[in-house]
Coordinates of C-alpha atoms in Angstrom, one line a residue:
V22 CA -8.1 3.5 -12.8
Q23 CA -10.2 1.2 -14.9
A24 CA -13.8 1.2 -15.9
A25 CA -15.8 -1.4 -14.0
D26 CA -18.2 -2.4 -16.8
G27 CA -16.5 -2.1 -20.1
D28 CA -16.6 -4.1 -23.3
D29 CA -13.3 -5.8 -24.0
D30 CA -13.8 -5.0 -27.7
D31 CA -13.8 -1.3 -27.1
D32 CA -11.3 0.6 -29.3
D33 CA -8.0 1.9 -27.8
D34 CA -9.3 5.4 -27.4
V35 CA -12.3 4.3 -25.4
K36 CA -10.1 2.0 -23.3
R37 CA -7.7 4.9 -22.5
L38 CA -10.7 7.1 -21.6
R39 CA -11.8 4.4 -19.2
M40 CA -8.5 4.3 -17.5
A41 CA -9.9 6.9 -15.0
R42 CA -13.2 7.6 -13.2
G43 CA -15.1 10.3 -11.7
A44 CA -16.9 13.6 -12.1
F45 CA -15.8 16.8 -10.6
L46 CA -18.1 19.7 -10.1
P47 CA -20.0 21.9 -7.7
S48 CA -20.8 25.4 -7.0
R49 CA -18.2 27.0 -4.9
L50 CA -17.8 23.3 -4.7
A51 CA -16.2 21.0 -7.1
V52 CA -18.1 17.9 -8.0
L53 CA -15.9 14.9 -8.6
A54 CA -17.6 11.8 -10.0
I55 CA -15.2 8.9 -9.5
A56 CA -15.8 5.4 -10.8
L57 CA -12.5 3.9 -9.8
V58 CA -12.3 0.2 -10.4
L59 CA -10.5 -1.0 -7.5
P60 CA -8.4 -3.9 -6.9
L61 CA -9.1 -5.7 -3.9
A62 CA -6.1 -7.0 -2.0
A63 CA -6.1 -10.5 -0.5
A64 CA -3.7 -9.8 2.3
H65 CA -3.2 -12.3 5.0
A66 CA -4.5 -15.0 2.6
G67 CA -1.8 -17.4 3.9
T68 CA -3.0 -16.8 7.4
V69 CA -6.6 -17.5 6.5
A70 CA -5.6 -20.6 4.7
E71 CA -3.8 -21.8 7.8
W72 CA -6.8 -21.0 10.0
R73 CA -9.0 -23.1 7.6
Q74 CA -7.1 -26.2 8.6
N75 CA -8.8 -26.2 11.9
A76 CA -12.1 -24.9 13.0
T77 CA -10.4 -23.4 16.1
T78 CA -6.9 -21.9 16.1
S79 CA -5.1 -21.8 19.4
V80 CA -2.2 -19.4 19.9
A81 CA 0.6 -20.9 21.9
M82 CA 0.7 -19.6 25.4
V83 CA 3.8 -17.9 26.6
D84 CA 5.2 -19.8 29.5
E85 CA 5.0 -17.7 32.6
V86 CA 8.1 -18.1 34.7
M87 CA 8.0 -16.4 38.1
D88 CA 11.5 -16.5 39.2
E89 CA 12.1 -15.2 42.7
V90 CA 14.4 -12.2 42.6
L91 CA 16.8 -12.4 45.5
P92 CA 19.0 -9.6 46.7
P93 CA 22.6 -9.9 45.7
E94 CA 25.0 -11.3 48.3
P95 CA 26.4 -8.3 50.2
S96 CA 30.1 -7.6 49.6
V97 CA 32.2 -8.5 52.7
L98 CA 34.4 -5.6 53.6
K99 CA 37.5 -6.1 55.7
P100 CA 37.8 -4.4 59.2
A101 CA 38.5 -0.7 59.3
G102 CA 42.0 0.2 58.7
D103 CA 42.5 -2.5 56.0
E104 CA 42.3 -1.8 52.3
I105 CA 39.2 -2.8 50.4
D106 CA 39.8 -5.4 47.6
P107 CA 40.0 -3.4 44.3
E108 CA 37.7 -6.0 42.6
I109 CA 35.0 -5.1 45.1
V110 CA 35.4 -1.4 44.4
E111 CA 35.0 -2.0 40.7
Q112 CA 31.8 -4.0 41.3
I113 CA 30.3 -1.2 43.5
E114 CA 31.2 1.5 40.9
A115 CA 29.8 -0.5 38.1
S116 CA 26.5 -1.0 39.9
M117 CA 26.2 2.7 40.4
E118 CA 26.7 3.7 36.8
V119 CA 23.6 5.0 35.0
G120 CA 23.3 3.8 31.4
P121 CA 21.7 5.7 28.5
A122 CA 18.0 6.1 28.6
E123 CA 16.2 3.5 26.5
E124 CA 13.6 4.6 23.9
D125 CA 10.1 3.9 25.0
D126 CA 8.7 0.8 23.1
D127 CA 5.4 2.5 22.4
E128 CA 7.3 5.4 20.8
V129 CA 9.2 3.1 18.5
Y130 CA 5.9 1.7 17.2
Q131 CA 4.3 5.1 16.7
A132 CA 7.3 6.4 14.6
P133 CA 6.5 4.6 11.2
K134 CA 3.2 6.4 10.7
R135 CA 4.6 9.7 11.8
R136 CA 7.4 9.4 9.2
Q137 CA 4.9 8.6 6.5
R138 CA 2.7 11.6 7.3
A139 CA 5.8 13.9 7.4
S140 CA 6.7 12.8 3.8
R141 CA 3.4 14.3 2.6
R142 CA 4.5 17.7 4.1
D143 CA 7.8 17.4 2.3
H144 CA 6.0 17.0 -1.0
A145 CA 7.5 13.5 -1.7
Q146 CA 4.8 13.0 -4.2
T147 CA 5.3 15.0 -7.4
G148 CA 2.8 13.5 -9.8
V149 CA 0.8 10.4 -10.7
G150 CA 3.0 7.4 -11.1
T151 CA 5.8 8.7 -8.9
K152 CA 7.4 5.9 -7.0
I153 CA 7.4 6.3 -3.3
E154 CA 10.2 4.5 -1.6
D155 CA 8.5 4.6 1.8
A156 CA 6.3 1.7 0.7
T157 CA 9.2 -0.7 0.9
R158 CA 11.4 0.9 3.6
V159 CA 12.2 -1.7 6.2
E160 CA 12.1 0.8 9.0
D161 CA 8.5 1.5 8.3
Q162 CA 7.4 -2.1 8.4
V163 CA 6.4 -3.6 11.8
S164 CA 6.9 -7.3 11.7
V165 CA 7.9 -8.4 15.2
D166 CA 6.0 -11.1 17.0
G167 CA 3.4 -9.6 19.3
K168 CA 1.9 -10.3 22.7
A169 CA -1.8 -10.1 23.4
S170 CA -4.2 -10.8 26.2
S171 CA -5.2 -14.4 26.5
A172 CA -8.7 -13.4 25.5
C173 CA -7.4 -13.6 21.9
S174 CA -5.8 -17.0 22.3
Q175 CA -8.5 -18.7 20.2
S176 CA -10.3 -17.8 17.0
N177 CA -12.9 -19.7 15.0
Q178 CA -12.2 -20.1 11.3
I179 CA -11.9 -16.7 9.7
I180 CA -14.1 -16.2 6.6
L181 CA -13.8 -12.5 6.1
A182 CA -10.6 -10.8 7.4
P183 CA -11.0 -7.8 9.8
Y184 CA -12.0 -4.4 8.3
L185 CA -12.4 -1.0 10.0
Q186 CA -15.5 1.1 10.3
S187 CA -16.7 4.4 11.9
G188 CA -13.3 5.8 12.8
S189 CA -13.0 8.8 15.0
P190 CA -10.5 10.4 17.5
H191 CA -11.6 8.1 20.3
R192 CA -13.4 5.1 18.6
M193 CA -12.8 2.4 16.0
V194 CA -15.2 -0.4 15.0
V195 CA -13.6 -3.7 14.0
R196 CA -15.7 -6.0 11.8
W197 CA -15.0 -9.5 10.6
R198 CA -16.7 -12.9 9.8
S199 CA -15.9 -16.3 11.3
S200 CA -17.5 -19.7 11.2
G201 CA -19.5 -21.3 14.0
R202 CA -20.7 -19.5 17.1
G203 CA -18.9 -17.4 19.6
R204 CA -18.5 -13.8 20.8
G205 CA -15.9 -11.6 19.0
V206 CA -13.1 -10.1 21.0
V207 CA -10.4 -7.6 20.1
C208 CA -7.0 -7.2 21.9
Y209 CA -5.2 -3.9 21.3
G210 CA -2.5 -1.6 22.5
T211 CA -0.1 1.1 21.3
S212 CA 2.6 -1.5 20.7
P213 CA 2.4 -5.0 19.2
E214 CA 4.2 -6.2 22.2
S215 CA 1.4 -5.0 24.6
M216 CA -1.9 -5.7 23.0
T217 CA -3.4 -6.3 26.4
S218 CA -6.5 -4.1 26.4
V219 CA -9.6 -6.0 25.5
A220 CA -12.9 -5.0 23.8
R221 CA -15.7 -7.5 23.5
E222 CA -18.8 -7.8 21.4
H223 CA -21.8 -6.6 23.4
S224 CA -24.0 -4.5 21.0
Q225 CA -27.5 -5.7 20.5
G226 CA -27.9 -8.0 17.5
W227 CA -24.2 -9.0 17.4
P228 CA -22.8 -11.5 16.5
L229 CA -25.1 -11.7 13.5
Y230 CA -25.6 -15.4 12.7
A231 CA -26.6 -16.6 9.2
E232 CA -25.8 -19.2 6.6
R233 CA -23.3 -17.7 4.1
K234 CA -21.4 -18.7 1.1
D235 CA -17.6 -19.1 1.7
V236 CA -16.2 -17.7 -1.6
D237 CA -12.9 -19.7 -1.1
S238 CA -14.6 -23.1 -1.0
W239 CA -18.2 -22.1 -2.2
D240 CA -19.5 -24.1 0.7
T241 CA -22.5 -22.9 2.7
V242 CA -21.3 -22.3 6.2
H243 CA -22.9 -21.3 9.5
A244 CA -21.2 -17.9 9.9
A245 CA -21.0 -15.1 12.5
D246 CA -20.6 -11.5 11.5
H247 CA -18.7 -9.7 14.3
N248 CA -18.9 -6.0 15.3
V249 CA -16.6 -4.9 18.1
E250 CA -16.5 -1.2 19.1
I251 CA -13.3 0.0 20.8
N252 CA -13.8 3.3 22.8
N253 CA -11.7 5.7 24.9
L254 CA -8.8 5.7 22.4
D255 CA -6.2 8.5 22.2
P256 CA -6.5 10.8 19.2
H257 CA -4.0 10.5 16.3
T258 CA -2.4 7.4 17.8
T259 CA -1.4 4.1 16.1
Y260 CA -2.9 1.0 17.7
Y261 CA -2.1 -2.6 17.1
Y262 CA -4.8 -5.2 17.4
A263 CA -5.6 -8.9 17.1
I264 CA -8.9 -10.7 17.0
G265 CA -10.3 -13.8 18.7
T266 CA -13.5 -15.7 19.6
E267 CA -14.8 -16.5 23.0
P268 CA -17.7 -18.8 24.1
E269 CA -21.1 -17.1 24.1
Q270 CA -21.5 -17.9 27.8
M271 CA -18.3 -17.0 29.7
P272 CA -17.6 -18.8 33.0
R273 CA -18.6 -16.9 36.1
F274 CA -15.2 -17.2 37.7
E275 CA -12.1 -15.2 36.6
T276 CA -9.0 -17.0 35.5
R277 CA -5.5 -15.6 35.8
S278 CA -4.6 -13.8 32.5
V279 CA -1.5 -14.9 30.7
D280 CA -0.3 -13.0 27.6
V281 CA -0.2 -15.0 24.4
S282 CA 2.3 -14.8 21.6
V283 CA 0.9 -13.5 18.3
P284 CA 2.8 -13.9 15.0
S285 CA 3.1 -10.7 12.9
T286 CA 0.7 -12.2 10.3
R287 CA -2.1 -12.3 12.9
Y288 CA -2.2 -8.7 14.1
W289 CA -3.0 -5.5 12.3
Q290 CA -2.8 -1.8 13.0
F291 CA -4.9 1.4 12.6
T292 CA -4.4 5.1 13.4
T293 CA -7.2 7.1 15.2
F294 CA -8.4 10.4 13.8
P295 CA -7.1 13.8 15.1
E296 CA -9.4 15.8 17.5
R297 CA -12.3 17.5 15.8
M298 CA -11.3 21.0 14.5
S299 CA -7.6 20.5 15.3
E300 CA -5.0 22.0 13.0
Q301 CA -3.1 19.4 11.0
E302 CA 0.6 19.8 10.3
N303 CA 0.4 17.4 7.3
P304 CA -2.0 17.3 4.4
V305 CA -5.1 15.0 4.8
R306 CA -5.1 12.1 2.3
V307 CA -8.4 10.4 1.3
W308 CA -8.8 7.5 -1.1
A309 CA -12.2 7.9 -2.9
I310 CA -13.2 4.8 -4.9
G311 CA -16.4 3.9 -6.7
D312 CA -17.8 1.4 -9.1
S313 CA -15.0 -1.0 -8.3
G314 CA -17.4 -3.9 -8.3
W315 CA -15.6 -6.5 -10.3
G316 CA -12.5 -6.8 -8.2
D317 CA -10.6 -8.2 -11.1
H318 CA -7.0 -7.8 -12.5
K319 CA -7.7 -4.3 -13.6
A320 CA -8.9 -3.4 -10.1
K321 CA -5.7 -4.8 -8.7
R322 CA -3.7 -2.6 -11.0
V323 CA -5.5 0.4 -9.7
R324 CA -4.9 -0.6 -6.1
D325 CA -1.3 -1.2 -6.7
A326 CA -0.8 2.1 -8.5
F327 CA -2.4 3.9 -5.5
L328 CA -0.3 2.1 -3.0
N329 CA 2.8 2.8 -5.0
F330 CA 2.0 6.5 -5.3
T331 CA 1.2 7.0 -1.6
G332 CA 3.6 4.5 -0.1
G333 CA 0.5 2.9 1.5
D334 CA -0.1 6.0 3.6
W335 CA -3.6 7.6 3.7
D336 CA -6.1 8.5 6.4
L337 CA -9.5 7.2 5.3
T338 CA -11.3 5.5 2.4
L339 CA -14.6 6.6 0.9
G340 CA -16.6 4.0 -1.0
L341 CA -18.7 5.9 -3.5
G342 CA -21.2 3.0 -4.2
D343 CA -21.4 0.0 -6.6
L344 CA -18.6 -1.8 -4.7
A345 CA -20.0 -5.2 -5.6
Y346 CA -21.3 -6.0 -9.1
L347 CA -23.8 -7.1 -10.2
K348 CA -26.5 -7.1 -7.6
G349 CA -24.8 -6.3 -4.3
K350 CA -25.1 -9.8 -3.0
D351 CA -23.2 -11.0 0.1
W352 CA -20.9 -13.3 -1.9
E353 CA -20.2 -10.5 -4.4
Y354 CA -19.1 -8.1 -1.6
Q355 CA -16.8 -10.9 -0.2
K356 CA -15.2 -11.7 -3.5
R357 CA -15.2 -8.3 -5.2
F358 CA -14.5 -5.9 -2.4
F359 CA -13.4 -7.4 0.9
K360 CA -11.1 -10.1 -0.4
Y361 CA -9.1 -8.0 -2.7
L362 CA -8.8 -5.0 -0.3
S363 CA -8.4 -7.1 2.9
D364 CA -5.0 -5.6 3.8
E365 CA -6.1 -2.0 3.1
N366 CA -9.4 -2.3 4.9
A367 CA -7.7 -3.8 8.0
K368 CA -5.6 -0.7 8.6
V369 CA -7.7 2.2 7.3
P370 CA -11.4 2.7 7.9
V371 CA -13.8 2.8 5.0
F372 CA -17.0 4.9 4.9
T373 CA -19.5 3.9 2.2
T374 CA -22.5 5.3 0.4
P375 CA -25.0 3.1 -1.5
G376 CA -25.1 2.9 -5.3
N377 CA -27.7 1.4 -7.6
H378 CA -25.9 -2.0 -7.8
D379 CA -25.9 -2.2 -4.1
T380 CA -29.7 -2.5 -4.2
Y381 CA -30.3 -4.9 -7.1
N382 CA -31.2 -7.9 -4.9
D383 CA -34.4 -9.0 -3.3
K384 CA -33.0 -8.8 0.2
T385 CA -32.2 -5.1 0.3
D386 CA -34.7 -2.4 1.5
M387 CA -33.1 1.0 1.9
K388 CA -36.0 2.4 4.0
R389 CA -36.1 -0.5 6.4
Q390 CA -32.3 -0.6 6.4
I391 CA -32.0 -4.3 5.8
G392 CA -30.0 -6.4 3.3
P393 CA -26.3 -7.3 2.6
Y394 CA -25.2 -3.7 2.4
F395 CA -26.5 -3.0 5.9
D396 CA -25.2 -6.3 7.3
L397 CA -21.7 -5.6 6.1
F398 CA -21.1 -1.9 6.8
T399 CA -21.3 -0.1 10.1
N400 CA -21.4 3.6 9.2
P401 CA -21.5 6.3 12.0
G402 CA -25.1 7.4 11.9
D403 CA -24.9 7.7 15.7
G404 CA -23.0 11.0 15.5
N405 CA -20.1 9.7 17.6
S406 CA -17.7 10.3 14.8
G407 CA -18.7 13.9 14.4
G408 CA -21.6 15.8 12.8
V409 CA -25.3 15.7 13.5
A410 CA -26.6 12.2 14.3
S411 CA -28.8 10.9 11.5
N412 CA -29.7 7.7 13.3
H413 CA -29.8 6.1 9.9
K414 CA -27.5 3.6 8.2
S415 CA -27.4 4.9 4.7
Y416 CA -26.7 8.6 5.3
Y417 CA -24.5 10.2 8.0
S418 CA -21.6 12.6 8.6
F419 CA -18.2 12.5 10.3
D420 CA -15.1 14.7 11.0
Y421 CA -11.4 14.3 10.3
G422 CA -9.8 17.3 12.0
K423 CA -11.0 20.4 10.3
V424 CA -12.6 18.5 7.4
H425 CA -16.4 17.6 7.6
F426 CA -17.6 14.7 5.4
V427 CA -21.3 14.2 4.6
S428 CA -22.6 11.0 3.0
V429 CA -26.0 11.3 1.2
D430 CA -28.1 8.3 0.0
S431 CA -28.6 9.5 -3.6
Q432 CA -29.7 6.1 -4.8
E433 CA -33.1 5.7 -3.0
L434 CA -33.9 8.2 -0.3
G435 CA -32.5 11.2 -2.2
L436 CA -34.3 10.4 -5.4
H437 CA -37.6 9.7 -3.6
D438 CA -37.6 13.0 -1.7
D439 CA -37.4 11.4 1.7
P440 CA -38.2 14.2 4.0
T441 CA -36.2 12.8 6.9
L442 CA -33.0 12.7 4.8
Y443 CA -33.4 16.3 3.6
A444 CA -34.3 17.7 7.1
W445 CA -31.2 16.0 8.5
L446 CA -29.0 17.3 5.7
E447 CA -30.1 20.9 6.4
R448 CA -29.3 20.6 10.1
D449 CA -26.0 19.0 9.5
L450 CA -24.7 21.4 6.9
E451 CA -26.1 24.4 8.7
A452 CA -24.1 23.4 11.8
A453 CA -21.0 22.6 9.7
S454 CA -21.2 26.0 8.0
K455 CA -21.0 27.8 11.4
A456 CA -18.3 25.6 12.8
G457 CA -15.4 26.9 10.8
Y458 CA -14.2 23.8 9.0
D459 CA -11.5 24.2 6.3
W460 CA -13.3 21.8 4.1
I461 CA -16.9 20.5 3.8
V462 CA -17.0 17.4 1.5
A463 CA -20.2 15.7 0.4
Y464 CA -20.2 12.4 -1.4
H465 CA -22.9 10.1 -2.9
H466 CA -23.2 7.8 -5.9
Q467 CA -24.9 9.5 -8.8
P468 CA -23.1 12.7 -10.1
P469 CA -25.2 15.9 -10.5
Y470 CA -23.0 16.8 -13.5
S471 CA -21.7 14.2 -16.0
K472 CA -21.1 13.6 -19.7
G473 CA -19.4 10.2 -19.2
S474 CA -21.1 6.8 -19.4
H475 CA -24.1 8.6 -17.9
D476 CA -25.5 11.9 -19.2
S477 CA -26.8 14.1 -16.4
D478 CA -28.9 16.1 -18.8
R479 CA -30.9 13.1 -19.9
E480 CA -30.9 10.8 -16.9
Y481 CA -33.5 11.5 -14.2
E482 CA -31.5 10.5 -11.2
C483 CA -28.6 12.8 -12.0
Y484 CA -30.7 15.7 -13.1
K485 CA -32.9 15.5 -10.0
L486 CA -29.9 15.5 -7.7
R487 CA -28.6 18.6 -9.5
S488 CA -31.8 20.5 -8.8
N489 CA -32.4 19.0 -5.3
L490 CA -29.0 18.6 -3.7
V491 CA -26.7 21.2 -5.3
P492 CA -28.7 24.3 -4.1
T493 CA -28.5 22.9 -0.5
F494 CA -24.7 22.3 -1.0
E495 CA -24.2 25.9 -2.2
K496 CA -26.4 27.4 0.5
Y497 CA -24.1 26.0 3.2
G498 CA -20.7 26.3 1.4
V499 CA -19.9 22.8 0.5
D500 CA -16.5 22.8 -1.1
L501 CA -16.2 19.5 -2.9
V502 CA -18.6 16.8 -4.1
L503 CA -17.4 13.3 -4.9
A504 CA -19.5 10.8 -6.8
G505 CA -19.3 7.6 -8.9
H506 CA -21.8 5.9 -11.3
S507 CA -20.4 7.5 -14.5
H508 CA -17.5 5.4 -15.7
S509 CA -15.0 8.1 -16.6
Y510 CA -12.9 10.7 -14.8
E511 CA -14.5 14.1 -14.9
R512 CA -14.0 17.3 -13.0
S513 CA -16.0 20.5 -13.4
H514 CA -14.9 24.0 -13.5
L515 CA -15.8 25.8 -10.2
L516 CA -19.5 26.4 -10.5
N517 CA -22.1 28.4 -8.6
G518 CA -25.8 28.6 -9.3
H519 CA -25.8 26.0 -12.2
F520 CA -29.0 23.9 -11.6
G521 CA -30.4 23.4 -15.1
H522 CA -29.3 22.0 -18.4
S523 CA -25.6 22.1 -19.3
S524 CA -26.4 24.6 -22.1
E525 CA -27.0 27.1 -19.3
V526 CA -23.2 27.6 -19.0
N527 CA -23.2 29.1 -22.5
K528 CA -26.2 31.3 -21.9
N529 CA -25.0 32.5 -18.5
P530 CA -21.2 32.4 -18.2
R531 CA -21.4 33.8 -14.7
V532 CA -22.2 30.3 -13.2
V533 CA -18.6 29.4 -13.9
K534 CA -16.6 31.0 -11.1
A535 CA -13.2 29.6 -12.1
R536 CA -11.8 27.4 -14.9
W537 CA -9.0 24.8 -14.8
S538 CA -5.9 26.1 -16.5

């Protein structure tokens, strides 16, 4: 973990301190302020480079050969009383033999993720830095050529590789950016060899057309942001998917569908969430990252360390704000978040909360919900991923099994006492407290407790959140709070009723319910 904004001339002690990020505290909750500087992976870069050679990429059609299957010539038996030719007997017996049952193809492609989850239960991870062999195990890598519906046979030039949003047991949203005009389409299935189900872009306002900077060439291009929602999925199931582009006006007549061949570099996979409130056999694993906005070599080291430790196996990603320095511009998100994490974001959904650097541009308005942050992220304010619907893009909630996550906009609406946000937060947490979750996890950008690069006793935004949000969190039994902003790794003792200056801990030791050993 590396500090996002640090002076290269800092002494060694400061540099070692900045090798981590976060703040951990609550009140019956633990507040964890994390400013992880993340590396952003540029997976599939070769594929994108190939797509750039042509504005439109066509996938070779699989020749469809409809051979007529004729019944075998009947064996000619001799008249009764004569012996039957021994060769004919052998042929008949061989045709009647029943071979061993073949393993279902779909089951074969569900197995890798199941093996990974099981390794968590077996405590394969013993500490930070532990090497996880599963990351390179051949049997856990799916690299066969796939087959998809012909709807994905063509794709405009890809500018931003696919990334996942608003995950749930029965839904996944696939986002990406391409050049030119055209409607986005996703072909998917539970096996890479049967990506024949099709979801098309149909939501109002999508595709979103605009002139954008292409950070690979720095040319200004006419781009289309795509947002395809896949519904009616099975819970806790691995799906494989490919993307394509169709003309905006499809022909009125139907053409006969022929599957197309898709190389392994042009399809991805994701796993849906378990049913709400369902018991999980394996531990839930969350990657919480914040203040990763440079996307530089230090960020890559953080990413690689995480992937090495987990074997590339986790359930969801939380973006704790400040994901694109310095001003949250579109090109900064491209270069400093999406490009470096392209492989990770293509297989695990990311849920974000806004930070101060996400708003430092003249195009962002948090109340009106406009600007690069809102153009690029589709968070589940509709309530279809769990929780009480907020009908807002900067704060929302969702469920993963028996864990309830709550994202609070601490940057603008939380600091300005937005009544709609606080009223929704009360409704959501009250419902969650009665539902019987194992964990209630809140996350936002500014930490209510910190003595890192930001001092929560001196800085208004942190102190105000401590007095405004923490009482509500404690009232409804929030267990854990995650935050960024302060560029160091911190975790509190277990606190309860600590809303004032940090010196209160000395005057009233009872606010500390438990201490780290």
